[in-house]
Coordinates of C-alpha atoms and ligand atoms in Angstrom, one line a residue:
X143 CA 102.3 100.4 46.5
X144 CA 100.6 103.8 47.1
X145 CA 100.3 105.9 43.7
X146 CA 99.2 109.6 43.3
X147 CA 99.3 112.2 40.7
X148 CA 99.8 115.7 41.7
X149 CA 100.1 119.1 39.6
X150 CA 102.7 121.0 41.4
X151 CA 106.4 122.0 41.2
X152 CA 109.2 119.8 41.3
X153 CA 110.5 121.6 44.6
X154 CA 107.1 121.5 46.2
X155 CA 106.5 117.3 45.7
X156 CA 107.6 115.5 49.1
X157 CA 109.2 112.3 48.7
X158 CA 112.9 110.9 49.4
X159 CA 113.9 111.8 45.7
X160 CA 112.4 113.2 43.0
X161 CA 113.3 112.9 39.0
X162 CA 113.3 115.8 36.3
X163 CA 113.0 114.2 32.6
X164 CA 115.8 116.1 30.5
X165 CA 116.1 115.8 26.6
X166 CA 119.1 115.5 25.7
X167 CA 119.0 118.5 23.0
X168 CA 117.5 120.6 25.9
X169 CA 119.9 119.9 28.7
X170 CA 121.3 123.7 29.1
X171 CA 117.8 125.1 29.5
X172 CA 116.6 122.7 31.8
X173 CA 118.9 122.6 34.5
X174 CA 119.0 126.4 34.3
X175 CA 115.5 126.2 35.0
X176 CA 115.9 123.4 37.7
X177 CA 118.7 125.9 39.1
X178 CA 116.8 128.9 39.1
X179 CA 113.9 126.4 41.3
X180 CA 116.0 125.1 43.6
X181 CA 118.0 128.4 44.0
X182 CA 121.5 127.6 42.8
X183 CA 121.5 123.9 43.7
X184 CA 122.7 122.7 40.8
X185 CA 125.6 124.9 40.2
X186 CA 128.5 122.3 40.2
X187 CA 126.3 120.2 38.2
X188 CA 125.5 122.7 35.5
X189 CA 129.6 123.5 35.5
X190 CA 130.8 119.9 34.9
X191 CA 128.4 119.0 32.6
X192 CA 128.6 115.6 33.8
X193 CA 124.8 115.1 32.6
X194 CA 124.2 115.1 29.1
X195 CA 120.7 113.7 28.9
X196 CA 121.7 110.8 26.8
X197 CA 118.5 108.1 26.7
X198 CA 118.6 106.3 30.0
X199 CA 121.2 108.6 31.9
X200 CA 120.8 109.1 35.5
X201 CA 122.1 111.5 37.6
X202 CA 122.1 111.9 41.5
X203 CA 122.3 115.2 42.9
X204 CA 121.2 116.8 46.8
X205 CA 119.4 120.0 46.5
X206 CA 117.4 121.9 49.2
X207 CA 114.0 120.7 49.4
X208 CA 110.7 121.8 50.7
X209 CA 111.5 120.9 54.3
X210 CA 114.8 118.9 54.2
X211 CA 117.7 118.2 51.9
X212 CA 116.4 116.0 49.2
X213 CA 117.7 113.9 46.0
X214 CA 117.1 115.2 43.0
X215 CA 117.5 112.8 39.7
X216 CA 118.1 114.0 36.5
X217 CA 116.9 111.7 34.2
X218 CA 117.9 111.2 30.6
X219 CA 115.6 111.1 27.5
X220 CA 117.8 110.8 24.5
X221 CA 117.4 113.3 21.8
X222 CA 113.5 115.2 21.7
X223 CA 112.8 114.8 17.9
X224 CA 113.6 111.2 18.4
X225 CA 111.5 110.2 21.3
X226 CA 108.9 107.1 21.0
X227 CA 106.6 105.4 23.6
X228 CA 109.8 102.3 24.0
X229 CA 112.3 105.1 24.9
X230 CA 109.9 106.9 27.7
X231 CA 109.1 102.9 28.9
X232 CA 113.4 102.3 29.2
X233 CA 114.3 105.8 30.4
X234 CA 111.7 105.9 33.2
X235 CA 112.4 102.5 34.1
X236 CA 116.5 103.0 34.3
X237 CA 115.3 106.3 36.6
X238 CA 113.3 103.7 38.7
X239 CA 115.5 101.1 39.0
X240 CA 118.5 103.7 40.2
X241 CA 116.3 105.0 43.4
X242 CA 115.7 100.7 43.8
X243 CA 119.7 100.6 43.8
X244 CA 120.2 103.7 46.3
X245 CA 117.3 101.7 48.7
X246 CA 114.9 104.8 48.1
X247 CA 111.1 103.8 48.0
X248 CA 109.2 107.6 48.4
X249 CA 109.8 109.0 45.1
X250 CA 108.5 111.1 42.7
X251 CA 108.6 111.0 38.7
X252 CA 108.1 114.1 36.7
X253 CA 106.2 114.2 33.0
X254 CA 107.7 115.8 30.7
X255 CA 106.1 118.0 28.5
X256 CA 103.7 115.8 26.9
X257 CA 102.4 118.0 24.1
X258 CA 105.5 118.1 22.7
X259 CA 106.4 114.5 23.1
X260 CA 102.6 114.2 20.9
X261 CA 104.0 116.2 18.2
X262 CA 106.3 113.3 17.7
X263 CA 105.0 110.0 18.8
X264 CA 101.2 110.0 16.9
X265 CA 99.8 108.2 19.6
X266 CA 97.6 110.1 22.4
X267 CA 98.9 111.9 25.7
X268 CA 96.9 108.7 27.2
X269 CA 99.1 106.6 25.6
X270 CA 102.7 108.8 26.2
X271 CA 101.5 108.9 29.9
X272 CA 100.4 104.8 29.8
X273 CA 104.2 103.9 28.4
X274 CA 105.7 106.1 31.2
X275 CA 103.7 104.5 33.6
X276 CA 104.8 101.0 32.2
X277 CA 108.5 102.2 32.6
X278 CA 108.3 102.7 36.1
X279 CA 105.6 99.8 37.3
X280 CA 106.8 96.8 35.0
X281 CA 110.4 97.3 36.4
X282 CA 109.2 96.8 39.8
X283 CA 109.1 93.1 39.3
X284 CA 111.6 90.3 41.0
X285 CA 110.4 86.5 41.5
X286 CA 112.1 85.9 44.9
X287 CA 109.6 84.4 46.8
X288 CA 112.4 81.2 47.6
X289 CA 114.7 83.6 49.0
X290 CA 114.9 83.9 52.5
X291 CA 116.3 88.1 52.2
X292 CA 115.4 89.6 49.0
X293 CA 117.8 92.3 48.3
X294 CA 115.6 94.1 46.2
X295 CA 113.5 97.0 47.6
X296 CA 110.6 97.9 45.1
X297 CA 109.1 101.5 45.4
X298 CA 105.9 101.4 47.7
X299 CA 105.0 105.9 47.2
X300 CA 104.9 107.2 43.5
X301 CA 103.8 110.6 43.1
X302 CA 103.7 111.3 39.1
X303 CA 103.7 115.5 39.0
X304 CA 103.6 118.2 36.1
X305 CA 103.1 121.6 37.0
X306 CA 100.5 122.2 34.2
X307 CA 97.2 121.8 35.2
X308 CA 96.6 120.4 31.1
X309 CA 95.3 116.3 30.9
X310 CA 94.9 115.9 34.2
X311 CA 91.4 113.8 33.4
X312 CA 93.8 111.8 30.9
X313 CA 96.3 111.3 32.9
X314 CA 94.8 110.0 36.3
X315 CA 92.4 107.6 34.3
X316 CA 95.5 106.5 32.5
X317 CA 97.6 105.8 36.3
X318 CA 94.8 103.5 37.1
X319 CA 94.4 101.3 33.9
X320 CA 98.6 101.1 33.7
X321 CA 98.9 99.9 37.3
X322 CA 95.7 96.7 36.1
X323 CA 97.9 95.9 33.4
X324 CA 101.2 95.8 34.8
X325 CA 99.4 93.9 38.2
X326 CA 98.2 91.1 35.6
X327 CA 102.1 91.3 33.7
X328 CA 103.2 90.6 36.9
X329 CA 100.8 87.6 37.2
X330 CA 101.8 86.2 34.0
X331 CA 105.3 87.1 34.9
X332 CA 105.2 85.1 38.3
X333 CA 103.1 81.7 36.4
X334 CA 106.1 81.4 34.1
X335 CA 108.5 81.8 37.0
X336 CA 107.1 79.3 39.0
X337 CA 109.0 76.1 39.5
X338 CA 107.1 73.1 37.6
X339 CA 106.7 71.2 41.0
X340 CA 104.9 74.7 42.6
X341 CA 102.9 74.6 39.6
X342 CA 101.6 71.0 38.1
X343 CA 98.1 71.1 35.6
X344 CA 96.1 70.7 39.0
X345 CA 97.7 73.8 41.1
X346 CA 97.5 75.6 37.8
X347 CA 94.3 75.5 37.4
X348 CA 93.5 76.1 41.2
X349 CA 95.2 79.0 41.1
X350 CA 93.6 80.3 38.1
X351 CA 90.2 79.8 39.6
X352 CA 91.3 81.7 42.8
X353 CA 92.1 84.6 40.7
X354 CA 89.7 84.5 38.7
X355 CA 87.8 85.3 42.4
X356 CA 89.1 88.5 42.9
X357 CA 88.6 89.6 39.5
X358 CA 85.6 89.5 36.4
X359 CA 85.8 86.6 35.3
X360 CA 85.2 82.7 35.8
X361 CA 86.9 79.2 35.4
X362 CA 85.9 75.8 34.7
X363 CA 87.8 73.3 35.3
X364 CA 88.0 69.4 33.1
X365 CA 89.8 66.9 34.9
X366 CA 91.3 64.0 33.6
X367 CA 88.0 62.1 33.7
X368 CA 86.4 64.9 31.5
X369 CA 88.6 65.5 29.1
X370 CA 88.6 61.9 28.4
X371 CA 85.4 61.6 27.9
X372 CA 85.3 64.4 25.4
X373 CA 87.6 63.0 23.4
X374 CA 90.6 65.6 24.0
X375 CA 93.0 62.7 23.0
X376 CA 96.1 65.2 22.1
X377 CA 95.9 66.5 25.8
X378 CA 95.3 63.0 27.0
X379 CA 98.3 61.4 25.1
X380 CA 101.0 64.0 25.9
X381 CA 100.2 64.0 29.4
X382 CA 100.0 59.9 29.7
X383 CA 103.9 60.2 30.7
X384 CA 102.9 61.8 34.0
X385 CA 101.7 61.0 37.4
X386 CA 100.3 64.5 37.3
X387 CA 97.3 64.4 35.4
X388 CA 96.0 67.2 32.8
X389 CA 93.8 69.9 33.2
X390 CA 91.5 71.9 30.7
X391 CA 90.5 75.0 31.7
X392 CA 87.6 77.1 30.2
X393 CA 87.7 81.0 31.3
X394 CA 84.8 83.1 30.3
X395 CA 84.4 87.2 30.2
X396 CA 81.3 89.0 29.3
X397 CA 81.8 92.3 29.2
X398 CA 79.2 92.8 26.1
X399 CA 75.6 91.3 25.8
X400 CA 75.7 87.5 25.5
X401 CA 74.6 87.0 21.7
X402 CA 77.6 88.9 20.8
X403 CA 80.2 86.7 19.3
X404 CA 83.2 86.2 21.6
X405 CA 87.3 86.5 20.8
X406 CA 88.8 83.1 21.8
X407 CA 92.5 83.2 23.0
X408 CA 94.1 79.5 23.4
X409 CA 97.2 79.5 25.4
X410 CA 99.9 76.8 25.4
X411 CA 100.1 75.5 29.4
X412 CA 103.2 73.0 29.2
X413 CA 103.9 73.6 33.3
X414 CA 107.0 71.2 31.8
X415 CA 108.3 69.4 29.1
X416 CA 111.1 67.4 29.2
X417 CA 110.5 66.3 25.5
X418 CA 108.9 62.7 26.7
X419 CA 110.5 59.8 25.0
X420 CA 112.2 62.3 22.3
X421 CA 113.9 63.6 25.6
X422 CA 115.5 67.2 25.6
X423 CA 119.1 67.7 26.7
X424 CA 120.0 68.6 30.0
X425 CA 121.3 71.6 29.6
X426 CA 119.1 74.2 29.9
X427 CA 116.0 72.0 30.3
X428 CA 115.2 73.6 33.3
X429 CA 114.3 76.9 31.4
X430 CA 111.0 74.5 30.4
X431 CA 109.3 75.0 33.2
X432 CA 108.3 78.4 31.4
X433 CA 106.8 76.3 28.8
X434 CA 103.0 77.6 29.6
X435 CA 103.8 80.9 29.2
X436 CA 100.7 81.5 26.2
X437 CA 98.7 80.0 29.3
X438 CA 100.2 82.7 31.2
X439 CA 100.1 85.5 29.0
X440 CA 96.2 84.3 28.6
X441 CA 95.8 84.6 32.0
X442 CA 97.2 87.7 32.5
X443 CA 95.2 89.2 29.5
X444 CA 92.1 87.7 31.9
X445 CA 93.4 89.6 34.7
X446 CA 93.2 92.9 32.7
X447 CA 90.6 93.3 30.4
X448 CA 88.8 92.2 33.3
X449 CA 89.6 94.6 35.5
X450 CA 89.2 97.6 32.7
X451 CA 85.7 96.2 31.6
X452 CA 86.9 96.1 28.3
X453 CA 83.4 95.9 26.1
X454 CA 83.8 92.3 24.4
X455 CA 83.3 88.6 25.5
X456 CA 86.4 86.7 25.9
X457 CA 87.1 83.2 25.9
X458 CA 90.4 81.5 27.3
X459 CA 90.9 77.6 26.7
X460 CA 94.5 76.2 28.5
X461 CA 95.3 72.9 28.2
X462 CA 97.5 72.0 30.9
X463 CA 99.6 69.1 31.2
X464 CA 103.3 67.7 31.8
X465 CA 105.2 66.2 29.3
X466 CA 107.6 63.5 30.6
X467 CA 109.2 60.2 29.9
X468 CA 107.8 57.0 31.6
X469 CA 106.6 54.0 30.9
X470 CA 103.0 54.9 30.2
X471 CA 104.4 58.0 28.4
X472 CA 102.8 58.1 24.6
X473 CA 105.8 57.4 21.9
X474 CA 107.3 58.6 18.6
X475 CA 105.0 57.0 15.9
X476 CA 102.2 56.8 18.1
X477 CA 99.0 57.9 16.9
X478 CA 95.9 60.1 18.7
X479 CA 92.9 61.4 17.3
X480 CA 92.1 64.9 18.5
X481 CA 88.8 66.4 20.2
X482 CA 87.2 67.0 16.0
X483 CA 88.6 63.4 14.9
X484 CA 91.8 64.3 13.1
X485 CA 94.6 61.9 13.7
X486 CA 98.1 62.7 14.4
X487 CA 101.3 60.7 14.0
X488 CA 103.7 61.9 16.9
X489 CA 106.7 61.3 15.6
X490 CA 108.3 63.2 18.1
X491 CA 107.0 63.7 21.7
X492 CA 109.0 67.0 21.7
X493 CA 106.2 68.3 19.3
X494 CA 103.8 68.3 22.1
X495 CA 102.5 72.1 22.0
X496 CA 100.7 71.7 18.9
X497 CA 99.6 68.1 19.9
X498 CA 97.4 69.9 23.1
X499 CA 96.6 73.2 21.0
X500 CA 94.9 70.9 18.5
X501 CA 92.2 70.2 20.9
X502 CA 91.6 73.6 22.1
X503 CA 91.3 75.0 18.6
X504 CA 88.8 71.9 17.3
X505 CA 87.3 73.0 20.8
X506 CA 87.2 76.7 20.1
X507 CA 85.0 76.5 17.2
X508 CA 81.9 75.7 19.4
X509 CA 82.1 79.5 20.0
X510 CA 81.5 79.9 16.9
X511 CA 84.0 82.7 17.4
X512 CA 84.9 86.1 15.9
X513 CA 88.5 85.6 16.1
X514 CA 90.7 83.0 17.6
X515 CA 94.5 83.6 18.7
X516 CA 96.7 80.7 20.1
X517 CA 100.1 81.6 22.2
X518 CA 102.2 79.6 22.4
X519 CA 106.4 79.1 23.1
X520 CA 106.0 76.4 20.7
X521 CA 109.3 76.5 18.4
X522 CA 112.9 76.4 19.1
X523 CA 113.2 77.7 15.7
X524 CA 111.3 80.9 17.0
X525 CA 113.9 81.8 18.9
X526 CA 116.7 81.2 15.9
X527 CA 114.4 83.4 13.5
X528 CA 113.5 86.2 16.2
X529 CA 116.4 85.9 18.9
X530 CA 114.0 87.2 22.1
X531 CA 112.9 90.3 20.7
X532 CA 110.1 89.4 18.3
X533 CA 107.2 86.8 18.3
X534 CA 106.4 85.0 15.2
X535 CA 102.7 85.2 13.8
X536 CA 100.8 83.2 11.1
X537 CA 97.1 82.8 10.7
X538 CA 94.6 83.0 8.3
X539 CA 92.7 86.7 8.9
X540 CA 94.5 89.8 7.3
X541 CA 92.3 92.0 9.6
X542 CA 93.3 90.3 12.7
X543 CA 96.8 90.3 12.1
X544 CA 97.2 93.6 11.1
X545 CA 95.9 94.5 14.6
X546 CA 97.9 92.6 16.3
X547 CA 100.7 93.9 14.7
X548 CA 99.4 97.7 15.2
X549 CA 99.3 96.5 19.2
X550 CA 102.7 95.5 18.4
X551 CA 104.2 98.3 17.5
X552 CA 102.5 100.6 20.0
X553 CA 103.3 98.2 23.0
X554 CA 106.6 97.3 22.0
X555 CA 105.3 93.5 22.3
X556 CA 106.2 93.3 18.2
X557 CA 105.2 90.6 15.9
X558 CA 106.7 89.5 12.8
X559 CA 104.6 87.6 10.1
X560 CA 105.7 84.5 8.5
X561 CA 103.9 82.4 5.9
X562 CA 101.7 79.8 5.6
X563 CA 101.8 78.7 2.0
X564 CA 100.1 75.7 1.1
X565 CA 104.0 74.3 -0.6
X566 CA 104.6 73.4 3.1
X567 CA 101.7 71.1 3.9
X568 CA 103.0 68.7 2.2
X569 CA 106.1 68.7 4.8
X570 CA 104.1 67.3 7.7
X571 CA 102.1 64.7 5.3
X572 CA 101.7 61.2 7.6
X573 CA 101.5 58.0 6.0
X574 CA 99.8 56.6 9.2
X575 CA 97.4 59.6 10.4
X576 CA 95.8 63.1 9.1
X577 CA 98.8 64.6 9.9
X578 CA 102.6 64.0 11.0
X579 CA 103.6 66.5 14.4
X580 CA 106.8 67.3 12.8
X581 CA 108.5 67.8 9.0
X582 CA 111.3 65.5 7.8
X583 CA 114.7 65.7 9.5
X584 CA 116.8 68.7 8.7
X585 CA 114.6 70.5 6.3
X586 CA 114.5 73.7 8.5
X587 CA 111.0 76.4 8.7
X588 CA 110.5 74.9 12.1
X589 CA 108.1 77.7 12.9
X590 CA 106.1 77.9 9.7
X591 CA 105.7 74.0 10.1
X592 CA 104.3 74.7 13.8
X593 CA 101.7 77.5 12.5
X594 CA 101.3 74.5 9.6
X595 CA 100.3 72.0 11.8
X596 CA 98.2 73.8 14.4
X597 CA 96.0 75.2 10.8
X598 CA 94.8 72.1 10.4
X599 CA 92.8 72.3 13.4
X600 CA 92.0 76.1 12.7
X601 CA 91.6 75.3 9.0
X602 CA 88.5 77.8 7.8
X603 CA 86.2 77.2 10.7
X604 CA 87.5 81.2 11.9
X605 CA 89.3 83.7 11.7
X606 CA 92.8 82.5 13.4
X607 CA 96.3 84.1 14.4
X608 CA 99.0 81.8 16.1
X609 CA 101.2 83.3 17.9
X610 CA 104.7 81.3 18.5
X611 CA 106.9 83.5 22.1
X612 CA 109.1 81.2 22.4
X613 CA 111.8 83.4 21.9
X614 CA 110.3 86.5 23.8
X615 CA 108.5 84.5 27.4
X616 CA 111.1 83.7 28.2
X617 CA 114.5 85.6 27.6
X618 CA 118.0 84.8 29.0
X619 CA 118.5 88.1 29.8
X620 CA 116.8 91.5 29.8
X621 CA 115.6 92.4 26.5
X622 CA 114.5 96.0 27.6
X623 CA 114.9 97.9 31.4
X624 CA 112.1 97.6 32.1
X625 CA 111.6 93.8 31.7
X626 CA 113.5 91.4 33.9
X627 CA 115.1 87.6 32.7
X628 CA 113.0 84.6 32.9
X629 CA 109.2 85.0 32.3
X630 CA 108.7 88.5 30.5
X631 CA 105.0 88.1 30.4
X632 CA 104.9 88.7 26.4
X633 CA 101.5 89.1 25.6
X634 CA 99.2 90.2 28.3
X635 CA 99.9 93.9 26.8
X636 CA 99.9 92.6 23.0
X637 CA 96.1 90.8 24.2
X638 CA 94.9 94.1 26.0
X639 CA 95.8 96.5 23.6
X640 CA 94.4 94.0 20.2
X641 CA 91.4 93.5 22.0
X642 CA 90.5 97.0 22.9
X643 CA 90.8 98.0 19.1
X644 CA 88.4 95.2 17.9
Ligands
LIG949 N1 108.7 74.0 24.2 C1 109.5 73.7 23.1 C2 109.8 74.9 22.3 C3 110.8 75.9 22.9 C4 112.2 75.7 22.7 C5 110.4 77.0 23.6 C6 113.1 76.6 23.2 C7 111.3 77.9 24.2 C8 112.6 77.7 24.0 C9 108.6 72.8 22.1 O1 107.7 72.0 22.8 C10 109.6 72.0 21.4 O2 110.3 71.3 22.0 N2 109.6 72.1 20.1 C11 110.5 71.4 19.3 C12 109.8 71.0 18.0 C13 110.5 70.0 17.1 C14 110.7 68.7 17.8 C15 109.8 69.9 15.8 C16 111.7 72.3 18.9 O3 111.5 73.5 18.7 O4 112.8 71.8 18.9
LIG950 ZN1 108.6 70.1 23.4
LIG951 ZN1 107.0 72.6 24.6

């Protein structure tokens, strides 16, 4: 995909179509101007006032171009004194995905005039400009790679244009850093799209280490071997059930002097549960082979701060396993004894998230880190509380989760807190263990007992935010236009944007 930015006139850009951004409250004036441009092509248009410049209108219309009759889109952007970074994301991505629909790949997008979209949103024509961009690249996206034809054509020439000759430092800095993070969205996005039998602990982590290659960072891998002998024994007993063996994965970034304390982010990399023993039902099981999507989004977050040198060390940890039902698989009432020493009654083997996080957070604290954050899909009930709009966070660091809420807001990856009052530890109490994996039947706060459960492990050795996706990785259908079904990649952005503000 080739990417420009050019300060000219919209009848001067040369592509197969270009867009004009219209605000709804400014429609008259704005096609007049077009009109005047493109000297009376948009006469009918203007007359039927078939374009109102509602939020995520598009319009086709044929004008005389530079050098040949070209389509000119007019796009709409809702109402000006209502505009915000999510509706410039949604109304530049429905403008994209119209030229994917008419087959058109040369196109160009026009800015629109982003002081007065500042006077508005409070955030920085670097950011206006970054959630455009988002709009157009992160609705490129389709996981097709099984399909012989792939019916959809993404754009491959984007020329973004203003005719003012203002922020033109901003913006092209901003093109560059937008098309890193939606590249390692699109990573996460194709992880948590990738069939559990394409993508076992072992390819995982293979394929993590040959991106890793191209990009800042490294990857150690523990095989089964290692993690045995460190005494990971949550990792070890979910993944007894399968013939493919776990994998722990240690990925490093140094983008500050070594001495300085790093950020840990743990990610939940379940490349499929079944549910073990406590088997799931069939219906819809296949949806968990998205169940690493915190590994993903970890990854991804890898990919990116990477790439934009971001000035912090970073450490990932993914434990990586399969959760099935065998004969050697562990069982309910079993009891393991994490990486620290804790034991845990699994009384079910559907709990197995929090089972493999509890090694990587008694693991993170030999870090001795400034802040750890777990991802994770790790509740059902996430996805009850939230629906797939919102991701659950608890922890135990004000500071920490008031940024990640701030990145929240401004990325449109939200987060919601809920609490971790001490009333509920009583809930997962084990008469056989330090802790049980689940609370007593039909006593509800599923996600509370999940943050519960993994801050044991966390307890006061750091400052630590959990985050549970479950119900926004993975998403039945389009939640926004600009992010497809299946694996959304929830998180990469949430990661980038936290991290650049500690
Ligand atoms: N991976 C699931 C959680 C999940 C469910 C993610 C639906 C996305 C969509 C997790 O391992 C799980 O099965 N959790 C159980 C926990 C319960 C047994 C306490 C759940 O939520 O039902
Ligand atoms: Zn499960
Ligand atoms: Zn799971």
């Amino acid at each position: 995909m080739k990417i420009k930015f050019e300060v000219k006139k919209i009848k001067d850009i040369k592509a197969d179509a270009v867009s004009s951004f219209v605000f709804e409250d400014q429609v008259d004036q704005k096609l007049h101007w077009l009109n005047t441009l493109f000297k009376g092509g948009l006469d009918v248009l203007i007359e039927s006032k078939d374009f109102k410049g509602t939020a995520n209108e598009v319009f086709i219309t044929y004008v005389n171009g530079e050098s040949k009759t070209k389509r000119l889109m007019t796009a709409g952007l809702g109402n000006s004194k209502e505009i915000t970074l999510e509706k410039l994301r949604n109304a530049y991505a429905a403008a994209a995905k119209k030229f994917n629909s008419l087959k058109l790949t040369s196109v160009g997008f026009e800015l629109p005039d982003l002081t007065a979209v500042k006077g508005i949103v409070n955030y920085s024509i670097a950011d206006i400009v970054q959630a455009i961009c988002e709009g157009v690249f992160l609705s490129q996206y389709s996981f097709k790679r099984y399909i012989e034809k792939n019916e959809f054509v993404p754009l491959d020439e984007i020329v973004f244009f203003t005719d003012s000759p203002k922020y033109t430092k901003e913006i092209s800095d901003t093109l560059k850093n937008v098309k890193i993070i939606s590249d390692a969205v699109f990573v996460a996005r194709d992880l948590g799209n990738e069939p559990s039998n394409m993508l076992t602990p072992n390819k995982f982590a293979e394929h993590v280490k040959k991106l890793s290659m191209k990009a800042n960072y490294t990857v150690s891998i523990f095989d089964e071997k290692k993690i045995k002998q460190l005494n990971m024994g949550g990792i070890i007993g979910v993944s007894q059930g399968s013939d493919n063996p776990p994998r722990f994965l240690i990925l490093q970034y140094f983008g500050s002097s070594k001495s300085e304390k790093p950020v840990v982010l743990v990610g939940k990399g379940v490349t499929f549960d079944s549910g073990g023993i406590s088997i799931k039902p069939s219906v819809g099981m296949e949806n968990m082979k998205m169940d690493m999507c915190g590994a993903a989004a970890v990854v991804g977050a890898f990919e990116a701060i990477s790439r934009l040198h971001l000035k912090l060390n970073v450490i990932g940890l993914i434990p990586a396993v399969e959760n099935m039902p065998s004969g050697t698989a562990i069982k309910p009432g079993d009891v393991l004894k994490s990486y620290s020493g804790t034991t845990m009654e699994v009384a079910n083997t559907d709990a197995e998230g929090r089972v493999i996080l509890a090694d990587a957070l008694d693991y993170a604290a030999n870090y001795k880190p400034k802040a750890v954050f777990d991802i994770a899909t790790l509740t059902g009930a996430a996805v009850i509380t939230f629906g797939n709009l919102i991701a659950g966070i608890m922890g135990t660091d004000d500071n920490m989760k008031k940024k990640l809420f701030d990145a929240g807001e401004k990325t449109n990856e939200r987060v919601w807190e809920l609490p971790l009052y001490a009333d509920y530890e009583k809930l997962m109490k084990s008469e056989v263990a330090d802790i049980r994996n689940i609370g007593p039947a039909g006593r509800g706060a599923g996600t509370i007992l999940g943050g519960i459960f993994l801050k044991k492990f966390a307890s006061d050795k750091y400052p630590w935010v959990h985050i549970d996706i479950a119900g926004t990785a993975m998403v039945p259908a389009e939640p926004a236009e600009y992010i497809s079904k299946d694996a959304t990649g929830f998180g990469v952005r949430l990661f980038v944007e936290t991290l650049k503000n500690l």
